[in-house]
Amino acid sequence: VRNISIISFNINGILSPSTHNKIKTINHIIKHMHTKIILLQEIKINDSQENLLPTFFPNFQWFCNTAFRGKWGVAIGIKKFLCNGPISLTKNPWGTYIGTNLQTPNENTYIASIYLPHDPEIRKFTMDFLLQTPLPHNHTVIIGGDFNLTPD
């Protein structure tokens, strides 16, 4: 995706009391960088709350994976003018991975948002899912997220 700004941010709970300042900061970055794609991790909402994301970040089409009872959760926000046609989504059952193909006039791109939690079992399941998910050929691939990696 040429000349498109992308940000990836661990929001650590879109509804938490401290989120108001985070949302203001992200919206400032969006405006300043002319961001077209947002990758969020740890949104911590359930399926019925997905409609809140457009209220916090207008002008974006949102795709979420909130599958694990409001725990963890990842999302991809794409500026509405970039969403041409149907979007196919790849999700894992733990709410830690979401990916989609984005077709623009000049390029096909696969975008994924991932959260690798500290929980060793879910971390392993998420990594296995990521490694077993076939990525499209002849696409630019962008994977952003919170990998919770620390140097040894």
PDB file of C-alpha atoms in Angstrom:
ATOM      1  CA  VAL A   1       0.000   0.000   0.000  1.00  0.00           C
ATOM      2  CA  ARG A   2       1.955   2.931  -1.265  1.00  0.00           C
ATOM      3  CA  ASN A   3       1.767   6.295   0.482  1.00  0.00           C
ATOM      4  CA  ILE A   4      -0.666   5.135   3.144  1.00  0.00           C
ATOM      5  CA  SER A   5      -0.005   5.748   6.836  1.00  0.00           C
ATOM      6  CA  ILE A   6      -0.750   2.852   9.152  1.00  0.00           C
ATOM      7  CA  ILE A   7      -0.697   2.900  12.941  1.00  0.00           C
ATOM      8  CA  SER A   8      -0.767  -0.023  15.341  1.00  0.00           C
ATOM      9  CA  PHE A   9      -1.751   0.598  18.947  1.00  0.00           C
ATOM     10  CA  ASN A  10      -2.461  -1.528  22.010  1.00  0.00           C
ATOM     11  CA  ILE A  11      -5.432   0.361  23.436  1.00  0.00           C
ATOM     12  CA  ASN A  12      -5.646  -1.959  26.495  1.00  0.00           C
ATOM     13  CA  GLY A  13      -9.417  -1.665  26.800  1.00  0.00           C
ATOM     14  CA  ILE A  14     -11.402   0.706  24.607  1.00  0.00           C
ATOM     15  CA  LEU A  15     -13.891   1.231  27.466  1.00  0.00           C
ATOM     16  CA  SER A  16     -11.398   1.588  30.342  1.00  0.00           C
ATOM     17  CA  PRO A  17     -11.447   4.877  32.301  1.00  0.00           C
ATOM     18  CA  SER A  18      -8.016   5.920  31.000  1.00  0.00           C
ATOM     19  CA  THR A  19      -9.000   5.392  27.361  1.00  0.00           C
ATOM     20  CA  HIS A  20     -10.312   8.921  26.759  1.00  0.00           C
ATOM     21  CA  ASN A  21      -6.759  10.312  26.612  1.00  0.00           C
ATOM     22  CA  LYS A  22      -5.595   7.396  24.466  1.00  0.00           C
ATOM     23  CA  ILE A  23      -8.402   8.027  21.963  1.00  0.00           C
ATOM     24  CA  LYS A  24      -7.550  11.740  21.847  1.00  0.00           C
ATOM     25  CA  THR A  25      -3.894  10.873  21.205  1.00  0.00           C
ATOM     26  CA  ILE A  26      -4.723   8.356  18.490  1.00  0.00           C
ATOM     27  CA  ASN A  27      -7.107  10.786  16.791  1.00  0.00           C
ATOM     28  CA  HIS A  28      -4.374  13.455  16.889  1.00  0.00           C
ATOM     29  CA  ILE A  29      -1.954  10.985  15.251  1.00  0.00           C
ATOM     30  CA  ILE A  30      -4.602  10.026  12.668  1.00  0.00           C
ATOM     31  CA  LYS A  31      -5.108  13.664  11.726  1.00  0.00           C
ATOM     32  CA  HIS A  32      -1.405  14.583  11.777  1.00  0.00           C
ATOM     33  CA  MET A  33      -0.231  11.528   9.804  1.00  0.00           C
ATOM     34  CA  HIS A  34      -3.297  11.280   7.524  1.00  0.00           C
ATOM     35  CA  THR A  35      -3.662   7.713   8.751  1.00  0.00           C
ATOM     36  CA  LYS A  36      -5.670   5.406   6.515  1.00  0.00           C
ATOM     37  CA  ILE A  37      -5.403   2.125   8.449  1.00  0.00           C
ATOM     38  CA  ILE A  38      -5.522   1.517  12.212  1.00  0.00           C
ATOM     39  CA  LEU A  39      -4.605  -1.776  13.855  1.00  0.00           C
ATOM     40  CA  LEU A  40      -5.800  -2.064  17.456  1.00  0.00           C
ATOM     41  CA  GLN A  41      -4.999  -4.708  20.046  1.00  0.00           C
ATOM     42  CA  GLU A  42      -6.633  -5.514  23.392  1.00  0.00           C
ATOM     43  CA  ILE A  43      -9.854  -3.708  22.547  1.00  0.00           C
ATOM     44  CA  LYS A  44     -11.547  -5.801  25.275  1.00  0.00           C
ATOM     45  CA  ILE A  45     -15.125  -5.525  24.040  1.00  0.00           C
ATOM     46  CA  ASN A  46     -17.769  -8.088  23.191  1.00  0.00           C
ATOM     47  CA  ASP A  47     -19.628  -8.483  19.904  1.00  0.00           C
ATOM     48  CA  SER A  48     -22.482  -6.189  20.950  1.00  0.00           C
ATOM     49  CA  GLN A  49     -20.030  -3.337  21.616  1.00  0.00           C
ATOM     50  CA  GLU A  50     -18.293  -3.352  18.208  1.00  0.00           C
ATOM     51  CA  ASN A  51     -20.477  -0.443  17.100  1.00  0.00           C
ATOM     52  CA  LEU A  52     -18.615   1.798  19.589  1.00  0.00           C
ATOM     53  CA  LEU A  53     -15.426   1.900  17.502  1.00  0.00           C
ATOM     54  CA  PRO A  54     -16.888   4.228  14.817  1.00  0.00           C
ATOM     55  CA  THR A  55     -17.953   6.654  17.542  1.00  0.00           C
ATOM     56  CA  PHE A  56     -14.362   6.897  18.784  1.00  0.00           C
ATOM     57  CA  PHE A  57     -12.752   6.834  15.329  1.00  0.00           C
ATOM     58  CA  PRO A  58     -15.176   8.187  12.706  1.00  0.00           C
ATOM     59  CA  ASN A  59     -14.633   7.785   8.955  1.00  0.00           C
ATOM     60  CA  PHE A  60     -13.201   4.295   9.400  1.00  0.00           C
ATOM     61  CA  GLN A  61     -14.836   0.978   8.550  1.00  0.00           C
ATOM     62  CA  TRP A  62     -14.166  -1.384  11.472  1.00  0.00           C
ATOM     63  CA  PHE A  63     -13.551  -5.132  11.474  1.00  0.00           C
ATOM     64  CA  CYS A  64     -13.203  -6.836  14.853  1.00  0.00           C
ATOM     65  CA  ASN A  65     -12.429 -10.149  16.445  1.00  0.00           C
ATOM     66  CA  THR A  66     -13.838 -10.092  19.957  1.00  0.00           C
ATOM     67  CA  ALA A  67     -14.389 -13.826  20.253  1.00  0.00           C
ATOM     68  CA  PHE A  68     -13.052 -14.466  23.754  1.00  0.00           C
ATOM     69  CA  ARG A  69     -15.787 -13.047  26.063  1.00  0.00           C
ATOM     70  CA  GLY A  70     -14.554  -9.458  25.873  1.00  0.00           C
ATOM     71  CA  LYS A  71     -10.990 -10.467  26.725  1.00  0.00           C
ATOM     72  CA  TRP A  72      -8.170  -9.449  24.416  1.00  0.00           C
ATOM     73  CA  GLY A  73      -9.714  -8.593  21.035  1.00  0.00           C
ATOM     74  CA  VAL A  74      -8.188  -7.065  17.920  1.00  0.00           C
ATOM     75  CA  ALA A  75      -9.509  -4.732  15.244  1.00  0.00           C
ATOM     76  CA  ILE A  76      -8.668  -3.243  11.873  1.00  0.00           C
ATOM     77  CA  GLY A  77      -9.983   0.174  10.920  1.00  0.00           C
ATOM     78  CA  ILE A  78      -9.787   1.174   7.256  1.00  0.00           C
ATOM     79  CA  LYS A  79     -10.709   4.611   5.924  1.00  0.00           C
ATOM     80  CA  LYS A  80     -14.101   4.203   4.303  1.00  0.00           C
ATOM     81  CA  PHE A  81     -13.000   5.400   0.874  1.00  0.00           C
ATOM     82  CA  LEU A  82     -10.480   2.528   0.708  1.00  0.00           C
ATOM     83  CA  CYS A  83     -13.145  -0.138   1.295  1.00  0.00           C
ATOM     84  CA  ASN A  84     -14.210  -1.018  -2.224  1.00  0.00           C
ATOM     85  CA  GLY A  85     -16.329  -4.126  -2.387  1.00  0.00           C
ATOM     86  CA  PRO A  86     -16.773  -6.968   0.072  1.00  0.00           C
ATOM     87  CA  ILE A  87     -14.133  -7.642   2.687  1.00  0.00           C
ATOM     88  CA  SER A  88     -13.250 -11.222   3.604  1.00  0.00           C
ATOM     89  CA  LEU A  89     -11.959 -11.723   7.131  1.00  0.00           C
ATOM     90  CA  THR A  90      -9.726 -14.321   8.739  1.00  0.00           C
ATOM     91  CA  LYS A  91     -10.220 -14.661  12.503  1.00  0.00           C
ATOM     92  CA  ASN A  92      -9.047 -17.074  15.136  1.00  0.00           C
ATOM     93  CA  PRO A  93     -11.377 -18.278  17.909  1.00  0.00           C
ATOM     94  CA  TRP A  94      -9.483 -16.516  20.738  1.00  0.00           C
ATOM     95  CA  GLY A  95      -9.936 -12.899  19.640  1.00  0.00           C
ATOM     96  CA  THR A  96      -6.202 -12.462  19.099  1.00  0.00           C
ATOM     97  CA  TYR A  97      -5.975 -12.360  15.277  1.00  0.00           C
ATOM     98  CA  ILE A  98      -7.859 -10.698  12.446  1.00  0.00           C
ATOM     99  CA  GLY A  99      -6.719 -10.352   8.851  1.00  0.00           C
ATOM    100  CA  THR A 100      -8.245  -9.094   5.631  1.00  0.00           C
ATOM    101  CA  ASN A 101      -7.480  -8.492   1.992  1.00  0.00           C
ATOM    102  CA  LEU A 102      -7.591  -4.881   0.883  1.00  0.00           C
ATOM    103  CA  GLN A 103      -7.794  -4.197  -2.825  1.00  0.00           C
ATOM    104  CA  THR A 104      -6.797  -0.748  -3.984  1.00  0.00           C
ATOM    105  CA  PRO A 105      -6.576   0.344  -7.619  1.00  0.00           C
ATOM    106  CA  ASN A 106      -2.819  -0.273  -7.763  1.00  0.00           C
ATOM    107  CA  GLU A 107      -2.159  -3.019  -5.269  1.00  0.00           C
ATOM    108  CA  ASN A 108      -3.540  -5.969  -3.332  1.00  0.00           C
ATOM    109  CA  THR A 109      -2.630  -5.979   0.332  1.00  0.00           C
ATOM    110  CA  TYR A 110      -3.187  -8.377   3.210  1.00  0.00           C
ATOM    111  CA  ILE A 111      -3.434  -6.639   6.585  1.00  0.00           C
ATOM    112  CA  ALA A 112      -3.490  -8.342   9.979  1.00  0.00           C
ATOM    113  CA  SER A 113      -3.738  -7.190  13.571  1.00  0.00           C
ATOM    114  CA  ILE A 114      -2.425  -9.617  16.179  1.00  0.00           C
ATOM    115  CA  TYR A 115      -2.188  -9.749  19.934  1.00  0.00           C
ATOM    116  CA  LEU A 116       0.050 -12.331  21.579  1.00  0.00           C
ATOM    117  CA  PRO A 117      -1.033 -12.525  25.218  1.00  0.00           C
ATOM    118  CA  HIS A 118       1.190 -13.604  28.072  1.00  0.00           C
ATOM    119  CA  ASP A 119      -1.007 -16.677  28.612  1.00  0.00           C
ATOM    120  CA  PRO A 120       1.285 -19.441  27.270  1.00  0.00           C
ATOM    121  CA  GLU A 121      -1.509 -21.634  25.905  1.00  0.00           C
ATOM    122  CA  ILE A 122      -3.322 -18.862  23.992  1.00  0.00           C
ATOM    123  CA  ARG A 123       0.040 -17.442  22.891  1.00  0.00           C
ATOM    124  CA  LYS A 124       0.970 -20.826  21.376  1.00  0.00           C
ATOM    125  CA  PHE A 125      -2.470 -21.234  19.752  1.00  0.00           C
ATOM    126  CA  THR A 126      -2.199 -17.726  18.259  1.00  0.00           C
ATOM    127  CA  MET A 127       1.329 -18.305  16.924  1.00  0.00           C
ATOM    128  CA  ASP A 128       0.311 -21.667  15.452  1.00  0.00           C
ATOM    129  CA  PHE A 129      -2.709 -20.001  13.818  1.00  0.00           C
ATOM    130  CA  LEU A 130      -0.519 -17.232  12.395  1.00  0.00           C
ATOM    131  CA  LEU A 131       2.041 -19.692  11.026  1.00  0.00           C
ATOM    132  CA  GLN A 132      -0.642 -21.974   9.539  1.00  0.00           C
ATOM    133  CA  THR A 133      -2.710 -19.211   7.951  1.00  0.00           C
ATOM    134  CA  PRO A 134      -1.835 -19.077   4.271  1.00  0.00           C
ATOM    135  CA  LEU A 135      -0.947 -15.546   3.214  1.00  0.00           C
ATOM    136  CA  PRO A 136      -2.021 -14.530  -0.276  1.00  0.00           C
ATOM    137  CA  HIS A 137       0.594 -14.646  -3.006  1.00  0.00           C
ATOM    138  CA  ASN A 138       1.327 -11.478  -4.988  1.00  0.00           C
ATOM    139  CA  HIS A 139       0.100  -9.293  -2.126  1.00  0.00           C
ATOM    140  CA  THR A 140       1.883  -6.818   0.062  1.00  0.00           C
ATOM    141  CA  VAL A 141       1.583  -8.224   3.612  1.00  0.00           C
ATOM    142  CA  ILE A 142       1.342  -5.942   6.645  1.00  0.00           C
ATOM    143  CA  ILE A 143       1.164  -7.467  10.120  1.00  0.00           C
ATOM    144  CA  GLY A 144       1.019  -5.168  13.109  1.00  0.00           C
ATOM    145  CA  GLY A 145       0.327  -5.818  16.708  1.00  0.00           C
ATOM    146  CA  ASP A 146       1.486  -6.363  20.216  1.00  0.00           C
ATOM    147  CA  PHE A 147       3.741  -9.386  20.303  1.00  0.00           C
ATOM    148  CA  ASN A 148       4.753  -9.055  23.973  1.00  0.00           C
ATOM    149  CA  LEU A 149       8.327  -9.926  23.102  1.00  0.00           C
ATOM    150  CA  THR A 150      11.146  -9.067  25.431  1.00  0.00           C
ATOM    151  CA  PRO A 151      14.860  -9.438  24.771  1.00  0.00           C
ATOM    152  CA  ASP A 152      16.490 -12.431  26.434  1.00  0.00           C
TER     153      ASP A 152
END
